[in-house]
Amino acid sequence: MKTVTIEMPEVGQCAATECAYNRERMCHARAITVGDGTQPMCDTAYMAGMHTRASMIAGVGACKVAPCRHNNDLECQADLIEVALSGGDPTCMTFEKR
Ligand code: SF4
């Protein structure tokens, strides 16, 4: 496997405790994708009856929410994001409309 080293915003906390990547309210995916163009929901969330054993802390690999002021060229430029449930969906709470 090749190693890719890249700076990414950290996923600070995630309240989606039913997600397979969540343990102790932290996201342990390598990187998440956020958004569908207008809504900043987590596109990586996977609600399943299991949880990863990984210990890494996730970064934001890509974000499709161009109207967010932290977004530049479909990449997040925030230092850190927080994810909480909004209407039952894991959602980036760091989103700020331009
Ligand atoms: S802060 Fe904005 S750009 Fe960053 S992940 Fe959240 S919605 Fe996307």
XYZ file of C-alpha atoms and ligand atoms in Angstrom:
106
model
C 0.000 0.000 0.000
C 1.299 3.472 -0.840
C 1.308 6.161 1.852
C -0.253 9.550 1.189
C 0.711 12.330 3.583
C -1.593 15.317 3.476
C -2.838 18.017 5.839
C -6.550 17.826 6.514
C -8.960 19.463 8.951
C -9.525 17.164 11.921
C -12.936 15.792 12.838
C -12.961 16.926 16.468
C -16.032 15.167 17.792
C -18.898 13.240 16.284
C -22.224 12.585 17.973
C -23.262 9.862 15.505
C -22.572 7.043 17.971
C -24.451 4.501 15.812
C -22.005 5.013 12.940
C -19.554 2.163 12.333
C -16.626 4.627 12.351
C -17.599 6.138 15.717
C -16.181 5.047 19.045
C -16.486 7.161 22.173
C -17.886 10.049 20.129
C -14.796 10.268 17.913
C -14.616 9.453 14.206
C -12.037 6.803 13.297
C -12.404 6.750 9.524
C -9.222 7.809 7.742
C -11.079 10.677 6.130
C -14.697 11.658 5.656
C -16.517 13.318 2.792
C -18.995 16.024 3.678
C -21.997 17.315 1.814
C -24.141 16.923 -1.226
C -23.761 20.390 -2.725
C -25.904 22.359 -0.295
C -26.416 20.311 2.897
C -23.347 19.649 5.115
C -24.199 16.107 6.166
C -21.489 13.492 6.569
C -21.406 11.408 3.402
C -19.224 8.723 5.023
C -21.558 7.775 7.867
C -22.413 4.077 7.872
C -25.045 3.054 10.386
C -24.308 -0.584 11.128
C -24.278 -3.042 13.989
C -20.492 -2.881 14.223
C -17.732 -0.419 15.074
C -14.268 -0.094 13.614
C -11.246 -1.097 15.687
C -9.179 1.717 14.145
C -7.628 4.276 16.472
C -6.790 7.045 13.988
C -8.713 10.306 14.154
C -10.505 11.213 10.928
C -9.779 14.177 8.735
C -12.062 15.880 6.237
C -10.912 14.434 2.928
C -13.349 16.328 0.729
C -16.322 18.623 1.147
C -18.917 19.270 -1.544
C -20.547 22.229 0.239
C -19.173 25.123 -1.818
C -21.509 27.686 -0.144
C -19.670 27.208 3.189
C -17.215 29.994 3.983
C -14.605 27.397 5.032
C -14.744 25.765 1.618
C -12.186 26.530 -1.066
C -12.277 24.651 -4.347
C -14.374 21.857 -2.762
C -11.902 21.340 0.092
C -12.436 22.299 3.727
C -10.016 24.902 5.107
C -11.226 24.914 8.740
C -8.767 23.770 11.426
C -11.268 21.355 12.914
C -14.925 20.440 12.411
C -17.556 19.121 14.793
C -20.248 16.677 13.709
C -23.616 16.426 15.458
C -27.004 14.981 14.599
C -29.398 17.324 12.804
C -32.770 15.851 11.941
C -31.192 12.450 12.683
C -28.387 12.942 10.132
C -24.709 13.371 11.069
C -24.034 16.960 10.019
C -21.030 19.301 10.024
C -21.836 21.920 12.668
C -18.830 24.046 11.634
C -20.658 24.939 8.403
C -21.108 28.679 7.970
C -22.966 30.052 4.991
C -20.941 32.600 3.003
S -16.776 23.525 7.786
Fe -17.745 23.889 5.784
S -16.163 23.301 4.252
Fe -15.586 22.361 6.245
S -16.511 20.286 6.199
Fe -17.985 21.662 7.263
S -19.366 22.319 5.584
Fe -17.516 21.512 4.595
